[in-house]
């Protein structure tokens, strides 16, 4: 008797649900992430070679970019038919003997979740260090915790959510669709929090820079513009992510409640728009 993995690989070779556009767009994005991973690896290596405590955050920053780009490259370069015979989401329960491909789909969801965790961790790292710097200026006498410890605590909370999500799936509390729903709700909430924090911190940062510039009689216009650029870029990313994930979660909940499945929710075109 063939193993579940062999049967799953058989399904991969017998079904090709991807369109030509989807195949080439995934390949193009995979190459772009691969290039990003190479650049991040070089920057991380250079940062580590400099030494000193001040380079820790820079090294961590590029390490997270490297992890994100590597995980996304693996997900995009590997054909979607390897993970599942269906390109769009379909319900699969853990340890289902009639759907041996459930394990590969489970691995894909974990891979995507890990990539999203690393991606969001990049911005969380920036926000944590922004908060530490602002606390120094706005509350000079207050006791400050180590920003890297705070960062690790926040990321650990998100990691626990991922582990709990996987555990509930393996315990057959819900299908792969349930895992996707939990990830969508989590990313939506985190995105909304990040939008609020970036907006608040950037406003305070601009105030600090302008005040320091006035006191020292030097121009801080370039630093202010850099903060504005980071704010606009971060808010655009997180607001878009929050909007998409919220719409996605609502659609999943409505269809799941009505039909017991979300297989009908996404056409190929709509699913392409979501993952891109």
PDB file of C-alpha atoms in Angstrom:
ATOM      1  CA  UNK A   1       0.000   0.000   0.000  1.00  0.00           C
ATOM      2  CA  UNK A   2       1.339   3.449  -0.931  1.00  0.00           C
ATOM      3  CA  UNK A   3       1.997   5.967   1.796  1.00  0.00           C
ATOM      4  CA  UNK A   4      -0.142   9.110   2.232  1.00  0.00           C
ATOM      5  CA  UNK A   5       2.718  11.180   0.856  1.00  0.00           C
ATOM      6  CA  UNK A   6       2.926   9.035  -2.305  1.00  0.00           C
ATOM      7  CA  UNK A   7      -0.833   9.259  -2.823  1.00  0.00           C
ATOM      8  CA  UNK A   8      -0.675  13.027  -2.350  1.00  0.00           C
ATOM      9  CA  UNK A   9       2.128  13.281  -4.907  1.00  0.00           C
ATOM     10  CA  UNK A  10       0.010  11.223  -7.270  1.00  0.00           C
ATOM     11  CA  UNK A  11      -2.745  13.782  -6.983  1.00  0.00           C
ATOM     12  CA  UNK A  12      -0.244  16.529  -7.742  1.00  0.00           C
ATOM     13  CA  UNK A  13       0.705  14.955 -11.050  1.00  0.00           C
ATOM     14  CA  UNK A  14      -2.876  14.131 -12.054  1.00  0.00           C
ATOM     15  CA  UNK A  15      -4.459  17.566 -11.398  1.00  0.00           C
ATOM     16  CA  UNK A  16      -3.318  21.009 -12.507  1.00  0.00           C
ATOM     17  CA  UNK A  17      -5.753  23.587 -11.063  1.00  0.00           C
ATOM     18  CA  UNK A  18      -3.412  26.558 -11.531  1.00  0.00           C
ATOM     19  CA  UNK A  19      -3.967  28.941 -14.413  1.00  0.00           C
ATOM     20  CA  UNK A  20      -1.045  30.130 -16.507  1.00  0.00           C
ATOM     21  CA  UNK A  21      -1.270  33.575 -14.927  1.00  0.00           C
ATOM     22  CA  UNK A  22      -1.171  32.119 -11.428  1.00  0.00           C
ATOM     23  CA  UNK A  23       1.825  29.934 -12.243  1.00  0.00           C
ATOM     24  CA  UNK A  24       3.912  32.761 -13.712  1.00  0.00           C
ATOM     25  CA  UNK A  25       2.861  35.358 -11.124  1.00  0.00           C
ATOM     26  CA  UNK A  26       3.837  32.991  -8.306  1.00  0.00           C
ATOM     27  CA  UNK A  27       7.155  32.300 -10.027  1.00  0.00           C
ATOM     28  CA  UNK A  28       7.852  36.023 -10.508  1.00  0.00           C
ATOM     29  CA  UNK A  29       7.060  36.803  -6.877  1.00  0.00           C
ATOM     30  CA  UNK A  30       9.189  33.853  -5.790  1.00  0.00           C
ATOM     31  CA  UNK A  31      12.182  35.215  -7.708  1.00  0.00           C
ATOM     32  CA  UNK A  32      11.619  38.692  -6.242  1.00  0.00           C
ATOM     33  CA  UNK A  33      11.546  37.293  -2.696  1.00  0.00           C
ATOM     34  CA  UNK A  34      14.643  35.229  -3.444  1.00  0.00           C
ATOM     35  CA  UNK A  35      16.500  38.381  -4.493  1.00  0.00           C
ATOM     36  CA  UNK A  36      15.282  40.086  -1.316  1.00  0.00           C
ATOM     37  CA  UNK A  37      16.561  37.164   0.765  1.00  0.00           C
ATOM     38  CA  UNK A  38      20.002  37.382  -0.835  1.00  0.00           C
ATOM     39  CA  UNK A  39      20.243  41.139  -0.210  1.00  0.00           C
ATOM     40  CA  UNK A  40      19.033  40.740   3.385  1.00  0.00           C
ATOM     41  CA  UNK A  41      21.586  37.979   4.008  1.00  0.00           C
ATOM     42  CA  UNK A  42      24.404  40.225   2.805  1.00  0.00           C
ATOM     43  CA  UNK A  43      23.201  43.149   4.920  1.00  0.00           C
ATOM     44  CA  UNK A  44      22.824  40.908   7.970  1.00  0.00           C
ATOM     45  CA  UNK A  45      26.331  39.504   7.513  1.00  0.00           C
ATOM     46  CA  UNK A  46      27.766  43.015   7.209  1.00  0.00           C
ATOM     47  CA  UNK A  47      25.887  44.189  10.308  1.00  0.00           C
ATOM     48  CA  UNK A  48      27.132  41.250  12.380  1.00  0.00           C
ATOM     49  CA  UNK A  49      30.722  41.911  11.311  1.00  0.00           C
ATOM     50  CA  UNK A  50      30.556  45.449  12.714  1.00  0.00           C
ATOM     51  CA  UNK A  51      30.022  44.253  16.282  1.00  0.00           C
ATOM     52  CA  UNK A  52      28.757  46.346  19.167  1.00  0.00           C
ATOM     53  CA  UNK A  53      25.451  46.440  21.033  1.00  0.00           C
ATOM     54  CA  UNK A  54      24.012  49.106  18.721  1.00  0.00           C
ATOM     55  CA  UNK A  55      24.103  46.718  15.765  1.00  0.00           C
ATOM     56  CA  UNK A  56      21.865  44.143  17.489  1.00  0.00           C
ATOM     57  CA  UNK A  57      18.621  45.714  16.314  1.00  0.00           C
ATOM     58  CA  UNK A  58      19.960  46.153  12.771  1.00  0.00           C
ATOM     59  CA  UNK A  59      21.024  42.513  12.632  1.00  0.00           C
ATOM     60  CA  UNK A  60      17.638  41.414  13.982  1.00  0.00           C
ATOM     61  CA  UNK A  61      15.900  43.618  11.404  1.00  0.00           C
ATOM     62  CA  UNK A  62      17.709  42.058   8.448  1.00  0.00           C
ATOM     63  CA  UNK A  63      17.393  38.572   9.969  1.00  0.00           C
ATOM     64  CA  UNK A  64      13.601  38.942  10.002  1.00  0.00           C
ATOM     65  CA  UNK A  65      13.616  40.165   6.411  1.00  0.00           C
ATOM     66  CA  UNK A  66      15.766  37.157   5.461  1.00  0.00           C
ATOM     67  CA  UNK A  67      13.386  34.717   7.200  1.00  0.00           C
ATOM     68  CA  UNK A  68      10.321  36.336   5.658  1.00  0.00           C
ATOM     69  CA  UNK A  69      11.759  36.343   2.153  1.00  0.00           C
ATOM     70  CA  UNK A  70      13.033  32.748   2.461  1.00  0.00           C
ATOM     71  CA  UNK A  71       9.688  31.382   3.661  1.00  0.00           C
ATOM     72  CA  UNK A  72       7.786  33.287   0.992  1.00  0.00           C
ATOM     73  CA  UNK A  73      10.231  32.080  -1.678  1.00  0.00           C
ATOM     74  CA  UNK A  74       9.672  28.442  -0.704  1.00  0.00           C
ATOM     75  CA  UNK A  75       5.900  28.888  -0.708  1.00  0.00           C
ATOM     76  CA  UNK A  76       5.794  30.643  -4.085  1.00  0.00           C
ATOM     77  CA  UNK A  77       8.433  28.649  -5.955  1.00  0.00           C
ATOM     78  CA  UNK A  78       6.916  25.266  -5.037  1.00  0.00           C
ATOM     79  CA  UNK A  79       3.903  24.653  -7.346  1.00  0.00           C
ATOM     80  CA  UNK A  80       0.568  24.944  -5.533  1.00  0.00           C
ATOM     81  CA  UNK A  81      -0.404  21.484  -6.753  1.00  0.00           C
ATOM     82  CA  UNK A  82       2.290  20.025  -4.523  1.00  0.00           C
ATOM     83  CA  UNK A  83       0.439  21.231  -1.440  1.00  0.00           C
ATOM     84  CA  UNK A  84      -3.097  20.470  -2.552  1.00  0.00           C
ATOM     85  CA  UNK A  85      -5.005  19.389  -5.690  1.00  0.00           C
ATOM     86  CA  UNK A  86      -7.189  22.475  -5.189  1.00  0.00           C
ATOM     87  CA  UNK A  87      -5.760  25.943  -5.737  1.00  0.00           C
ATOM     88  CA  UNK A  88      -8.488  27.703  -3.737  1.00  0.00           C
ATOM     89  CA  UNK A  89      -9.325  26.780  -0.102  1.00  0.00           C
ATOM     90  CA  UNK A  90     -11.196  23.519   0.514  1.00  0.00           C
ATOM     91  CA  UNK A  91     -12.021  21.890   3.819  1.00  0.00           C
ATOM     92  CA  UNK A  92      -9.741  19.039   4.868  1.00  0.00           C
ATOM     93  CA  UNK A  93      -9.737  17.436   8.296  1.00  0.00           C
ATOM     94  CA  UNK A  94      -6.635  16.118  10.015  1.00  0.00           C
ATOM     95  CA  UNK A  95      -5.882  12.400   9.650  1.00  0.00           C
ATOM     96  CA  UNK A  96      -8.621  11.974   7.029  1.00  0.00           C
ATOM     97  CA  UNK A  97      -7.892   8.651   5.243  1.00  0.00           C
ATOM     98  CA  UNK A  98      -9.979   9.765   2.249  1.00  0.00           C
ATOM     99  CA  UNK A  99      -7.908  12.934   1.796  1.00  0.00           C
ATOM    100  CA  UNK A 100      -4.260  12.008   2.434  1.00  0.00           C
ATOM    101  CA  UNK A 101      -3.176  15.366   1.049  1.00  0.00           C
ATOM    102  CA  UNK A 102      -4.379  17.014   4.278  1.00  0.00           C
ATOM    103  CA  UNK A 103      -0.851  16.834   5.712  1.00  0.00           C
ATOM    104  CA  UNK A 104       0.713  18.782   2.855  1.00  0.00           C
ATOM    105  CA  UNK A 105      -2.058  21.385   3.044  1.00  0.00           C
ATOM    106  CA  UNK A 106      -1.433  21.625   6.785  1.00  0.00           C
ATOM    107  CA  UNK A 107       2.283  22.189   6.116  1.00  0.00           C
ATOM    108  CA  UNK A 108       1.443  24.897   3.573  1.00  0.00           C
ATOM    109  CA  UNK A 109      -0.750  26.768   6.065  1.00  0.00           C
ATOM    110  CA  UNK A 110       2.034  26.550   8.659  1.00  0.00           C
ATOM    111  CA  UNK A 111       4.532  27.842   6.090  1.00  0.00           C
ATOM    112  CA  UNK A 112       2.318  30.790   5.164  1.00  0.00           C
ATOM    113  CA  UNK A 113       1.604  31.521   8.824  1.00  0.00           C
ATOM    114  CA  UNK A 114       5.307  31.492   9.695  1.00  0.00           C
ATOM    115  CA  UNK A 115       6.031  33.857   6.814  1.00  0.00           C
ATOM    116  CA  UNK A 116       3.303  36.245   7.947  1.00  0.00           C
ATOM    117  CA  UNK A 117       4.595  36.084  11.525  1.00  0.00           C
ATOM    118  CA  UNK A 118       8.094  37.042  10.394  1.00  0.00           C
ATOM    119  CA  UNK A 119       6.737  39.816   8.158  1.00  0.00           C
ATOM    120  CA  UNK A 120       4.710  41.388  10.945  1.00  0.00           C
ATOM    121  CA  UNK A 121       7.631  40.941  13.337  1.00  0.00           C
ATOM    122  CA  UNK A 122       9.672  43.361  11.222  1.00  0.00           C
ATOM    123  CA  UNK A 123       7.218  46.169  11.915  1.00  0.00           C
ATOM    124  CA  UNK A 124       6.719  45.108  15.530  1.00  0.00           C
ATOM    125  CA  UNK A 125      10.496  45.406  16.034  1.00  0.00           C
ATOM    126  CA  UNK A 126      10.458  48.958  14.648  1.00  0.00           C
ATOM    127  CA  UNK A 127       7.493  49.942  16.825  1.00  0.00           C
ATOM    128  CA  UNK A 128       9.067  48.523  19.980  1.00  0.00           C
ATOM    129  CA  UNK A 129      12.259  50.522  19.477  1.00  0.00           C
ATOM    130  CA  UNK A 130      10.282  53.636  18.563  1.00  0.00           C
ATOM    131  CA  UNK A 131       8.333  53.259  21.821  1.00  0.00           C
ATOM    132  CA  UNK A 132      11.588  52.908  23.791  1.00  0.00           C
ATOM    133  CA  UNK A 133      13.125  56.029  22.231  1.00  0.00           C
ATOM    134  CA  UNK A 134       9.960  58.080  22.771  1.00  0.00           C
ATOM    135  CA  UNK A 135       9.719  56.947  26.379  1.00  0.00           C
ATOM    136  CA  UNK A 136      13.220  58.286  26.916  1.00  0.00           C
ATOM    137  CA  UNK A 137      12.179  61.770  25.789  1.00  0.00           C
ATOM    138  CA  UNK A 138       8.601  61.984  27.077  1.00  0.00           C
ATOM    139  CA  UNK A 139       9.178  60.158  30.377  1.00  0.00           C
ATOM    140  CA  UNK A 140      12.874  60.652  31.186  1.00  0.00           C
ATOM    141  CA  UNK A 141      12.563  59.459  34.784  1.00  0.00           C
ATOM    142  CA  UNK A 142      10.500  56.365  34.031  1.00  0.00           C
ATOM    143  CA  UNK A 143      11.984  52.901  34.184  1.00  0.00           C
ATOM    144  CA  UNK A 144      12.473  51.458  30.696  1.00  0.00           C
ATOM    145  CA  UNK A 145      12.284  47.770  29.897  1.00  0.00           C
ATOM    146  CA  UNK A 146      14.652  46.255  27.360  1.00  0.00           C
ATOM    147  CA  UNK A 147      13.054  46.684  23.917  1.00  0.00           C
ATOM    148  CA  UNK A 148      14.340  43.350  22.640  1.00  0.00           C
ATOM    149  CA  UNK A 149      12.681  41.558  25.566  1.00  0.00           C
ATOM    150  CA  UNK A 150       9.404  43.343  24.813  1.00  0.00           C
ATOM    151  CA  UNK A 151       9.742  42.374  21.163  1.00  0.00           C
ATOM    152  CA  UNK A 152      10.325  38.713  21.998  1.00  0.00           C
ATOM    153  CA  UNK A 153       7.302  38.675  24.327  1.00  0.00           C
ATOM    154  CA  UNK A 154       4.997  40.117  21.650  1.00  0.00           C
ATOM    155  CA  UNK A 155       6.251  37.747  18.975  1.00  0.00           C
ATOM    156  CA  UNK A 156       5.924  34.825  21.401  1.00  0.00           C
ATOM    157  CA  UNK A 157       2.242  35.656  21.875  1.00  0.00           C
ATOM    158  CA  UNK A 158       1.682  35.496  18.113  1.00  0.00           C
ATOM    159  CA  UNK A 159       3.687  32.269  17.950  1.00  0.00           C
ATOM    160  CA  UNK A 160       1.515  30.729  20.666  1.00  0.00           C
ATOM    161  CA  UNK A 161      -1.578  31.604  18.624  1.00  0.00           C
ATOM    162  CA  UNK A 162      -0.062  29.775  15.647  1.00  0.00           C
ATOM    163  CA  UNK A 163       0.799  26.722  17.758  1.00  0.00           C
ATOM    164  CA  UNK A 164      -2.663  26.682  19.335  1.00  0.00           C
ATOM    165  CA  UNK A 165      -4.257  26.957  15.917  1.00  0.00           C
ATOM    166  CA  UNK A 166      -2.267  23.985  14.636  1.00  0.00           C
ATOM    167  CA  UNK A 167      -3.017  21.968  17.775  1.00  0.00           C
ATOM    168  CA  UNK A 168      -6.784  22.526  17.495  1.00  0.00           C
ATOM    169  CA  UNK A 169      -6.635  21.424  13.858  1.00  0.00           C
ATOM    170  CA  UNK A 170      -4.729  18.242  14.727  1.00  0.00           C
ATOM    171  CA  UNK A 171      -7.284  17.559  17.459  1.00  0.00           C
ATOM    172  CA  UNK A 172      -9.983  17.739  14.744  1.00  0.00           C
ATOM    173  CA  UNK A 173     -11.738  20.737  16.263  1.00  0.00           C
ATOM    174  CA  UNK A 174     -11.942  22.287  12.798  1.00  0.00           C
ATOM    175  CA  UNK A 175     -10.691  21.830   9.240  1.00  0.00           C
ATOM    176  CA  UNK A 176      -7.990  23.617   7.267  1.00  0.00           C
ATOM    177  CA  UNK A 177     -10.582  26.308   6.583  1.00  0.00           C
ATOM    178  CA  UNK A 178     -10.720  26.950  10.329  1.00  0.00           C
ATOM    179  CA  UNK A 179      -6.949  27.415  10.415  1.00  0.00           C
ATOM    180  CA  UNK A 180      -7.146  29.944   7.585  1.00  0.00           C
ATOM    181  CA  UNK A 181      -9.948  31.780   9.405  1.00  0.00           C
ATOM    182  CA  UNK A 182      -7.955  32.012  12.661  1.00  0.00           C
ATOM    183  CA  UNK A 183      -4.946  33.366  10.776  1.00  0.00           C
ATOM    184  CA  UNK A 184      -7.121  35.947   8.993  1.00  0.00           C
ATOM    185  CA  UNK A 185      -8.670  37.211  12.238  1.00  0.00           C
ATOM    186  CA  UNK A 186      -5.256  37.341  13.968  1.00  0.00           C
ATOM    187  CA  UNK A 187      -3.585  39.274  11.143  1.00  0.00           C
ATOM    188  CA  UNK A 188      -6.539  41.654  10.921  1.00  0.00           C
ATOM    189  CA  UNK A 189      -6.353  42.522  14.625  1.00  0.00           C
ATOM    190  CA  UNK A 190      -2.559  42.882  14.596  1.00  0.00           C
ATOM    191  CA  UNK A 191      -2.766  45.117  11.505  1.00  0.00           C
ATOM    192  CA  UNK A 192      -5.287  47.441  13.156  1.00  0.00           C
ATOM    193  CA  UNK A 193      -3.127  47.738  16.273  1.00  0.00           C
ATOM    194  CA  UNK A 194      -0.039  48.486  14.165  1.00  0.00           C
ATOM    195  CA  UNK A 195      -1.882  51.217  12.207  1.00  0.00           C
ATOM    196  CA  UNK A 196      -2.822  52.956  15.471  1.00  0.00           C
ATOM    197  CA  UNK A 197       0.645  52.587  17.005  1.00  0.00           C
ATOM    198  CA  UNK A 198       2.516  53.779  13.907  1.00  0.00           C
ATOM    199  CA  UNK A 199       0.270  56.865  13.644  1.00  0.00           C
ATOM    200  CA  UNK A 200       0.700  57.781  17.332  1.00  0.00           C
ATOM    201  CA  UNK A 201       4.438  57.133  17.459  1.00  0.00           C
ATOM    202  CA  UNK A 202       5.203  58.967  14.210  1.00  0.00           C
ATOM    203  CA  UNK A 203       3.363  62.066  15.431  1.00  0.00           C
ATOM    204  CA  UNK A 204       5.374  62.030  18.668  1.00  0.00           C
ATOM    205  CA  UNK A 205       8.603  61.412  16.774  1.00  0.00           C
ATOM    206  CA  UNK A 206       8.027  64.433  14.566  1.00  0.00           C
ATOM    207  CA  UNK A 207       7.348  66.537  17.662  1.00  0.00           C
ATOM    208  CA  UNK A 208      10.606  65.374  19.273  1.00  0.00           C
ATOM    209  CA  UNK A 209      12.656  65.997  16.135  1.00  0.00           C
ATOM    210  CA  UNK A 210      11.249  69.485  15.622  1.00  0.00           C
ATOM    211  CA  UNK A 211      11.863  70.360  19.272  1.00  0.00           C
ATOM    212  CA  UNK A 212      15.450  69.087  19.165  1.00  0.00           C
ATOM    213  CA  UNK A 213      16.011  70.965  15.945  1.00  0.00           C
ATOM    214  CA  UNK A 214      14.760  74.202  17.472  1.00  0.00           C
ATOM    215  CA  UNK A 215      16.886  73.747  20.596  1.00  0.00           C
ATOM    216  CA  UNK A 216      20.082  72.865  18.718  1.00  0.00           C
ATOM    217  CA  UNK A 217      19.294  75.243  15.852  1.00  0.00           C
ATOM    218  CA  UNK A 218      19.782  72.552  13.222  1.00  0.00           C
ATOM    219  CA  UNK A 219      17.513  71.360  10.470  1.00  0.00           C
ATOM    220  CA  UNK A 220      15.681  68.077  11.117  1.00  0.00           C
ATOM    221  CA  UNK A 221      13.621  68.219   7.944  1.00  0.00           C
ATOM    222  CA  UNK A 222      15.251  65.145   6.405  1.00  0.00           C
ATOM    223  CA  UNK A 223      14.627  63.060   9.544  1.00  0.00           C
ATOM    224  CA  UNK A 224      11.003  64.232   9.672  1.00  0.00           C
ATOM    225  CA  UNK A 225      10.513  63.299   6.020  1.00  0.00           C
ATOM    226  CA  UNK A 226      11.977  59.856   6.738  1.00  0.00           C
ATOM    227  CA  UNK A 227       9.536  59.341   9.618  1.00  0.00           C
ATOM    228  CA  UNK A 228       6.635  60.465   7.418  1.00  0.00           C
ATOM    229  CA  UNK A 229       7.730  58.042   4.688  1.00  0.00           C
ATOM    230  CA  UNK A 230       7.872  55.133   7.150  1.00  0.00           C
ATOM    231  CA  UNK A 231       4.479  56.128   8.556  1.00  0.00           C
ATOM    232  CA  UNK A 232       2.781  56.323   5.171  1.00  0.00           C
ATOM    233  CA  UNK A 233       4.342  53.065   3.977  1.00  0.00           C
ATOM    234  CA  UNK A 234       3.566  51.184   7.199  1.00  0.00           C
ATOM    235  CA  UNK A 235       0.005  52.494   7.479  1.00  0.00           C
ATOM    236  CA  UNK A 236      -0.696  51.737   3.829  1.00  0.00           C
ATOM    237  CA  UNK A 237       0.509  48.177   4.274  1.00  0.00           C
ATOM    238  CA  UNK A 238      -1.293  47.514   7.543  1.00  0.00           C
ATOM    239  CA  UNK A 239      -4.531  49.281   6.603  1.00  0.00           C
ATOM    240  CA  UNK A 240      -4.695  47.329   3.346  1.00  0.00           C
ATOM    241  CA  UNK A 241      -3.869  44.111   5.188  1.00  0.00           C
ATOM    242  CA  UNK A 242      -6.462  44.792   7.885  1.00  0.00           C
ATOM    243  CA  UNK A 243      -9.132  45.578   5.295  1.00  0.00           C
ATOM    244  CA  UNK A 244      -8.411  42.477   3.207  1.00  0.00           C
ATOM    245  CA  UNK A 245      -8.116  40.119   6.184  1.00  0.00           C
ATOM    246  CA  UNK A 246     -11.320  41.488   7.752  1.00  0.00           C
ATOM    247  CA  UNK A 247     -13.303  41.080   4.530  1.00  0.00           C
ATOM    248  CA  UNK A 248     -11.809  37.625   4.127  1.00  0.00           C
ATOM    249  CA  UNK A 249     -12.707  36.608   7.684  1.00  0.00           C
ATOM    250  CA  UNK A 250     -16.286  37.930   7.390  1.00  0.00           C
ATOM    251  CA  UNK A 251     -16.823  36.065   4.123  1.00  0.00           C
ATOM    252  CA  UNK A 252     -15.468  32.872   5.639  1.00  0.00           C
ATOM    253  CA  UNK A 253     -17.679  33.141   8.707  1.00  0.00           C
ATOM    254  CA  UNK A 254     -20.836  33.907   6.704  1.00  0.00           C
ATOM    255  CA  UNK A 255     -20.332  31.092   4.202  1.00  0.00           C
ATOM    256  CA  UNK A 256     -19.174  28.641   6.828  1.00  0.00           C
ATOM    257  CA  UNK A 257     -22.242  29.367   8.965  1.00  0.00           C
ATOM    258  CA  UNK A 258     -24.574  29.093   5.974  1.00  0.00           C
ATOM    259  CA  UNK A 259     -23.107  26.177   4.020  1.00  0.00           C
ATOM    260  CA  UNK A 260     -20.676  24.473   6.410  1.00  0.00           C
ATOM    261  CA  UNK A 261     -17.845  25.099   3.952  1.00  0.00           C
ATOM    262  CA  UNK A 262     -16.077  28.004   2.284  1.00  0.00           C
ATOM    263  CA  UNK A 263     -15.239  26.193  -0.938  1.00  0.00           C
ATOM    264  CA  UNK A 264     -17.740  28.382  -2.811  1.00  0.00           C
ATOM    265  CA  UNK A 265     -16.375  31.675  -1.500  1.00  0.00           C
ATOM    266  CA  UNK A 266     -13.319  32.208  -3.667  1.00  0.00           C
ATOM    267  CA  UNK A 267     -13.004  32.013  -7.378  1.00  0.00           C
ATOM    268  CA  UNK A 268      -9.486  31.794  -8.768  1.00  0.00           C
ATOM    269  CA  UNK A 269      -9.508  35.528  -9.518  1.00  0.00           C
ATOM    270  CA  UNK A 270     -10.615  36.510  -6.015  1.00  0.00           C
ATOM    271  CA  UNK A 271      -8.135  34.152  -4.361  1.00  0.00           C
ATOM    272  CA  UNK A 272      -5.361  35.570  -6.565  1.00  0.00           C
ATOM    273  CA  UNK A 273      -6.247  39.074  -5.392  1.00  0.00           C
ATOM    274  CA  UNK A 274      -6.108  37.953  -1.764  1.00  0.00           C
ATOM    275  CA  UNK A 275      -2.716  36.192  -1.830  1.00  0.00           C
ATOM    276  CA  UNK A 276      -1.063  38.856  -4.004  1.00  0.00           C
TER     277      UNK A 276
END
